[in-house]
PDB file of C-alpha atoms in Angstrom:
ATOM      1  CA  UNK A   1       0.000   0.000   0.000  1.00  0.00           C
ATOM      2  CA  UNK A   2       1.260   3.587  -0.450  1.00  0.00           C
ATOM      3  CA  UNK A   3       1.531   6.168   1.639  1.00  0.00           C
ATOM      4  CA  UNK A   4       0.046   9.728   1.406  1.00  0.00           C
ATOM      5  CA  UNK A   5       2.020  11.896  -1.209  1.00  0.00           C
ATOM      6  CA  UNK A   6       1.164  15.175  -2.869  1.00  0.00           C
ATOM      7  CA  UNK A   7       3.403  17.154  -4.479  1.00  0.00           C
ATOM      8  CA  UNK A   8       2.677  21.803  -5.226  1.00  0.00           C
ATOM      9  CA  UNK A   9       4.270  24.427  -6.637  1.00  0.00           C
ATOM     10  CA  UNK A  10       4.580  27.404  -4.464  1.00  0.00           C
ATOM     11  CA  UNK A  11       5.469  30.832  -5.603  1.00  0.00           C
ATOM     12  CA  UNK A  12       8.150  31.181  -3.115  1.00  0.00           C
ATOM     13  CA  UNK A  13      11.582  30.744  -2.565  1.00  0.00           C
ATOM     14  CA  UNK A  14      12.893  27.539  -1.210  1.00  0.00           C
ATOM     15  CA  UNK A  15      13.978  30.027   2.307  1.00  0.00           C
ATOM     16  CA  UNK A  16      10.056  31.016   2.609  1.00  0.00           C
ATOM     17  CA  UNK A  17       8.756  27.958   2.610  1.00  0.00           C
ATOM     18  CA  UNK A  18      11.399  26.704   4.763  1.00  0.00           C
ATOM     19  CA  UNK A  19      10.684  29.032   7.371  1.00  0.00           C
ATOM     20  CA  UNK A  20       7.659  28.487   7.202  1.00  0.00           C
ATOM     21  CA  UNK A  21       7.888  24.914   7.986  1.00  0.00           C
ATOM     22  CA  UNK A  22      10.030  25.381  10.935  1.00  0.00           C
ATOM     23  CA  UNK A  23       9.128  28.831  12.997  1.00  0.00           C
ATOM     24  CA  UNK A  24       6.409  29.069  15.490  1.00  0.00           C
ATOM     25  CA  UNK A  25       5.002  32.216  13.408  1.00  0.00           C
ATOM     26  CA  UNK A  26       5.244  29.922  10.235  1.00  0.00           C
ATOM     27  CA  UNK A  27       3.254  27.112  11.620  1.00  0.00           C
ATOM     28  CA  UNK A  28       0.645  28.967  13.257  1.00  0.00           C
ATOM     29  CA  UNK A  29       0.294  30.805   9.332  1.00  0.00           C
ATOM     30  CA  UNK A  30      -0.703  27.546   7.680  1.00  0.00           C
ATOM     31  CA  UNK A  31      -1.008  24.944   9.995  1.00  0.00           C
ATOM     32  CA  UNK A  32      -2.948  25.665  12.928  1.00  0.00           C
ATOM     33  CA  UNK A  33      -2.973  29.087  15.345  1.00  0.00           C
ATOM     34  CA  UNK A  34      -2.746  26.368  18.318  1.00  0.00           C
ATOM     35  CA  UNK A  35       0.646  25.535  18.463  1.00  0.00           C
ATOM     36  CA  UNK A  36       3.473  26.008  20.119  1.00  0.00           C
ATOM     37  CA  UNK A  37       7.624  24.300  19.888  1.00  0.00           C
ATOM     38  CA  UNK A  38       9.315  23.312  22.745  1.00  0.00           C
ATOM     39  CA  UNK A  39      13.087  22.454  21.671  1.00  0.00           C
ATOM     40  CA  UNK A  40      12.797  19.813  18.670  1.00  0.00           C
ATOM     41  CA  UNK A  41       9.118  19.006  19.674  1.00  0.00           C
ATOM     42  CA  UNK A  42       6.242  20.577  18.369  1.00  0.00           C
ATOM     43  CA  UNK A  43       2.758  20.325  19.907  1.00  0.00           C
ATOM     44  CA  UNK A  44       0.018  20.673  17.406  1.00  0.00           C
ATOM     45  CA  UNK A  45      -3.899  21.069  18.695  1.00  0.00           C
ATOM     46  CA  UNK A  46      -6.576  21.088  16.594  1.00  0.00           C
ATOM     47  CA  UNK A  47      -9.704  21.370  19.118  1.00  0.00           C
ATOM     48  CA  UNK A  48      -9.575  17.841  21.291  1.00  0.00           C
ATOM     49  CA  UNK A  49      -7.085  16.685  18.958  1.00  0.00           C
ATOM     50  CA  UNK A  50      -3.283  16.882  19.424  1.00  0.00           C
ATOM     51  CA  UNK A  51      -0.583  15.574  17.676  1.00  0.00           C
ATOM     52  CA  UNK A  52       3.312  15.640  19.311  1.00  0.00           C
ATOM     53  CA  UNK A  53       6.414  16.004  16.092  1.00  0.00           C
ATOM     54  CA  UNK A  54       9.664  15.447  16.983  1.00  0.00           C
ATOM     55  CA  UNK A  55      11.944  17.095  13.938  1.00  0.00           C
ATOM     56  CA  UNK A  56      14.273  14.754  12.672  1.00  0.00           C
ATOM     57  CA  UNK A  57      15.588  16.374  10.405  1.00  0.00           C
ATOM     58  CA  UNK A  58      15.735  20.575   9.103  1.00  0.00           C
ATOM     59  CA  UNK A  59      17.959  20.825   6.126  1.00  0.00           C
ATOM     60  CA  UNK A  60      17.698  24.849   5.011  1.00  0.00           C
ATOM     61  CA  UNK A  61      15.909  25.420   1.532  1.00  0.00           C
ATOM     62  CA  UNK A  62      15.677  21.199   1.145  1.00  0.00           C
ATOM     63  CA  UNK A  63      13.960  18.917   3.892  1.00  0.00           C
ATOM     64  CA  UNK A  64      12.049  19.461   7.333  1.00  0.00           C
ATOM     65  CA  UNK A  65      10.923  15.878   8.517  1.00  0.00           C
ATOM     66  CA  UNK A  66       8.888  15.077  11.875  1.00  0.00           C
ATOM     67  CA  UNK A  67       7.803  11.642  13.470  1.00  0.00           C
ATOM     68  CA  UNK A  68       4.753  11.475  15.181  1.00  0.00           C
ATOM     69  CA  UNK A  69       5.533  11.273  18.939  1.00  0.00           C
ATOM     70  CA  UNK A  70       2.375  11.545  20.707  1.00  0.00           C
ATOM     71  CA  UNK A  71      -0.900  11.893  20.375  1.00  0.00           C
ATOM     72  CA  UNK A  72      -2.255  13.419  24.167  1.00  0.00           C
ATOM     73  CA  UNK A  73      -5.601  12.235  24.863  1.00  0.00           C
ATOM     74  CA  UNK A  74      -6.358  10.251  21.749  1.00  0.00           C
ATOM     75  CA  UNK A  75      -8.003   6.919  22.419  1.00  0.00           C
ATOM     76  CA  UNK A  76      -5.329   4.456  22.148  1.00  0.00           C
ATOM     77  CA  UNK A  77      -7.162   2.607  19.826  1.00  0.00           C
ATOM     78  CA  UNK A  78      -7.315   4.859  17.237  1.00  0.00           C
ATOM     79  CA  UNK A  79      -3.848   6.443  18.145  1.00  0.00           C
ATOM     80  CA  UNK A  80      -2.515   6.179  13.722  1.00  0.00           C
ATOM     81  CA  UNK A  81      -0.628   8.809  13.632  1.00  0.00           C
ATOM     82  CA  UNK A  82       2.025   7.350  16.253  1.00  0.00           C
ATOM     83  CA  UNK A  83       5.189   6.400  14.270  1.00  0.00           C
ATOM     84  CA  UNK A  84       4.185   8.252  11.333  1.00  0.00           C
ATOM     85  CA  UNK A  85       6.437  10.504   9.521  1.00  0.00           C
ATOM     86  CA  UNK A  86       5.802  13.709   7.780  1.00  0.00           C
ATOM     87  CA  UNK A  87       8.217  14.909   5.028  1.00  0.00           C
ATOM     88  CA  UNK A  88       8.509  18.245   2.880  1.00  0.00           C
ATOM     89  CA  UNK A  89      11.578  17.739  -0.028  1.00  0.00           C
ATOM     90  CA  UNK A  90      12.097  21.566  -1.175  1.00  0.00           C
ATOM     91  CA  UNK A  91      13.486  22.017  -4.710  1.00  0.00           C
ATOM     92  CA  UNK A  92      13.948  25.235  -5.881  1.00  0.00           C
ATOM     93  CA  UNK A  93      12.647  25.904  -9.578  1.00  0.00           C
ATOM     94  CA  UNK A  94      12.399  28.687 -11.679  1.00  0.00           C
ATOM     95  CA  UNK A  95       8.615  29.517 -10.759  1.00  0.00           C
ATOM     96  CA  UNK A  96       9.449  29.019  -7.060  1.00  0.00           C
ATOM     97  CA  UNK A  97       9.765  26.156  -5.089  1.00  0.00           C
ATOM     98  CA  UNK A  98       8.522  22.238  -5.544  1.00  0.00           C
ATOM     99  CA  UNK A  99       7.311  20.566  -2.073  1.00  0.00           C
ATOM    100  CA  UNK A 100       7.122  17.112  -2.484  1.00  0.00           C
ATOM    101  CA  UNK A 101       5.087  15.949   0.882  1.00  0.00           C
ATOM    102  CA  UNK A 102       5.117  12.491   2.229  1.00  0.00           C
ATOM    103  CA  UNK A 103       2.953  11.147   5.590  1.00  0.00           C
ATOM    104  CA  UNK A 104       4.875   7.604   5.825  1.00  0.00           C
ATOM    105  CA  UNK A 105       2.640   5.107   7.516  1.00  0.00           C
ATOM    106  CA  UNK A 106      -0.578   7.568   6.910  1.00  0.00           C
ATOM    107  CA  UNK A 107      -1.964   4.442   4.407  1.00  0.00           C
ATOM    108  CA  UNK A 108      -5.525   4.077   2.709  1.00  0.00           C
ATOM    109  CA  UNK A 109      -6.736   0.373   5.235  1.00  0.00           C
ATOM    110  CA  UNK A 110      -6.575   3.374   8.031  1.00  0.00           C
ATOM    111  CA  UNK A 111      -9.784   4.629   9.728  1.00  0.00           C
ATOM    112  CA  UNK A 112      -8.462   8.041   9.526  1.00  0.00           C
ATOM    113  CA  UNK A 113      -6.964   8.116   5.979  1.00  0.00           C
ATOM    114  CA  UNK A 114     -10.384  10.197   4.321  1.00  0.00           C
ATOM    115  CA  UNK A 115     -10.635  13.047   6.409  1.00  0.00           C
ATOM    116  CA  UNK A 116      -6.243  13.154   6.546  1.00  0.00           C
ATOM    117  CA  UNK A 117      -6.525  12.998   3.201  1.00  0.00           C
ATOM    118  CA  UNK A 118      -8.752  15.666   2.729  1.00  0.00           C
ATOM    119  CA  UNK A 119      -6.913  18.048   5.922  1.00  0.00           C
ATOM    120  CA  UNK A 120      -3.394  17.589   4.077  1.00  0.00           C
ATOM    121  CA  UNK A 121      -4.815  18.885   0.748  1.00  0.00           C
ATOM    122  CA  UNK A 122      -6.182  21.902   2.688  1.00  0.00           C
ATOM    123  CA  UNK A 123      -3.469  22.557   4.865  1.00  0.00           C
ATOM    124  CA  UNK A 124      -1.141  22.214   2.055  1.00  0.00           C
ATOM    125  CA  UNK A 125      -3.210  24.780  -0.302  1.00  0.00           C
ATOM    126  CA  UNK A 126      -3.106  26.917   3.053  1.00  0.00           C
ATOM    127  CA  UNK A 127       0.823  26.023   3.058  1.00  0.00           C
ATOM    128  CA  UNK A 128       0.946  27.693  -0.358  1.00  0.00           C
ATOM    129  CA  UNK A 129      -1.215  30.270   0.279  1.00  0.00           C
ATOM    130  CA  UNK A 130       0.699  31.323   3.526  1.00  0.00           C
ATOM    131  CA  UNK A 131       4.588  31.433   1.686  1.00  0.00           C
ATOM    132  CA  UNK A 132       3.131  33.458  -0.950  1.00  0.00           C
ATOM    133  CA  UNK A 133       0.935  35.843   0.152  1.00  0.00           C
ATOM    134  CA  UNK A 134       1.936  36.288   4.079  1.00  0.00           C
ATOM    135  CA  UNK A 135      -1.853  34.496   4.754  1.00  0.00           C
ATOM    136  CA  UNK A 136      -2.991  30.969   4.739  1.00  0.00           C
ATOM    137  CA  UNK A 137      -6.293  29.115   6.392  1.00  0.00           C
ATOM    138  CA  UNK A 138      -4.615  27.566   9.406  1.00  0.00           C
ATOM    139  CA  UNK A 139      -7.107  25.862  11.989  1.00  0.00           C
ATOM    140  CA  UNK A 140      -8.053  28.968  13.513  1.00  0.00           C
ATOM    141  CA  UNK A 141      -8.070  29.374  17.719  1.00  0.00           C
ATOM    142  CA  UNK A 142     -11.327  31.307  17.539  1.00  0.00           C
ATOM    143  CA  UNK A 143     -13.040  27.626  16.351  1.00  0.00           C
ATOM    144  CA  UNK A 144     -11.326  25.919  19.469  1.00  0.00           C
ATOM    145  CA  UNK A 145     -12.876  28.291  21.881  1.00  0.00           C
ATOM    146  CA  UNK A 146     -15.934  28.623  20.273  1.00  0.00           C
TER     147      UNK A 146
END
């Protein structure tokens, strides 16, 4: 079975995108406004659900890669993000740069893969949005406290 892939074009330089994969500002751009990095770990919250990245690897302008630490309060049972790695390859092109993104272990026999599916194409577009235009559609705070 393969494992979630989706590849954009971003009208941005390879540093833009970069930063924006690896600052607190960044993240909370595209990603989601609840967030917050503590050393190499970052804690992501989406309403009730969290998910714990540990970066293995920042390469400037060419790879940020997490693994999947922790999910706090998820029921263990459906706990499939544990393990999982996310990957962003940067390439730098002419029109800007090409992000080649990879969730290893996020596969299609998982109970989560439709909706991850459809939140990586958003948060990606949001991704793209955010590196060239200062603004993406990050899960917004105002929806947790609502």
């Amino acid at each position: 079975m393969q494992h979630f892939q989706h590849s954009i074009l971003i009208d941005a330089s390879p540093a833009a995108v970069y930063a924006a994969l690896t600052t607190l500002n960044g993240l909370r751009g595209w990603w989601s406004e609840d967030c917050d990095i503590d050393g190499d770990t970052i804690h992501m919250r989406f309403g009730a659900h969290h998910k714990d990245f540990r970066v293995e690897s920042a390469q400037p302008g060419r790879e940020v890669r997490w693994l999947c630490t922790a999910t706090p309060g998820a029921n263990r049972s459906t706990d499939e993000w544990v393990g999982t790695r996310i990957m962003f390859h940067l390439h730098g092109e002419e029109e800007g740069t090409q992000v080649d993104f990879e969730h290893v272990g996020l596969l299609p026999a998982l109970a989560c893969y439709d909706m991850c599916d459809r939140g990586w194409r958003h948060f990606l577009e949001s991704l793209r949005q955010y590196a060239t235009t200062g603004r993406g559609t990050p899960y917004q705070l105002a929806t947790v406290e609502a």
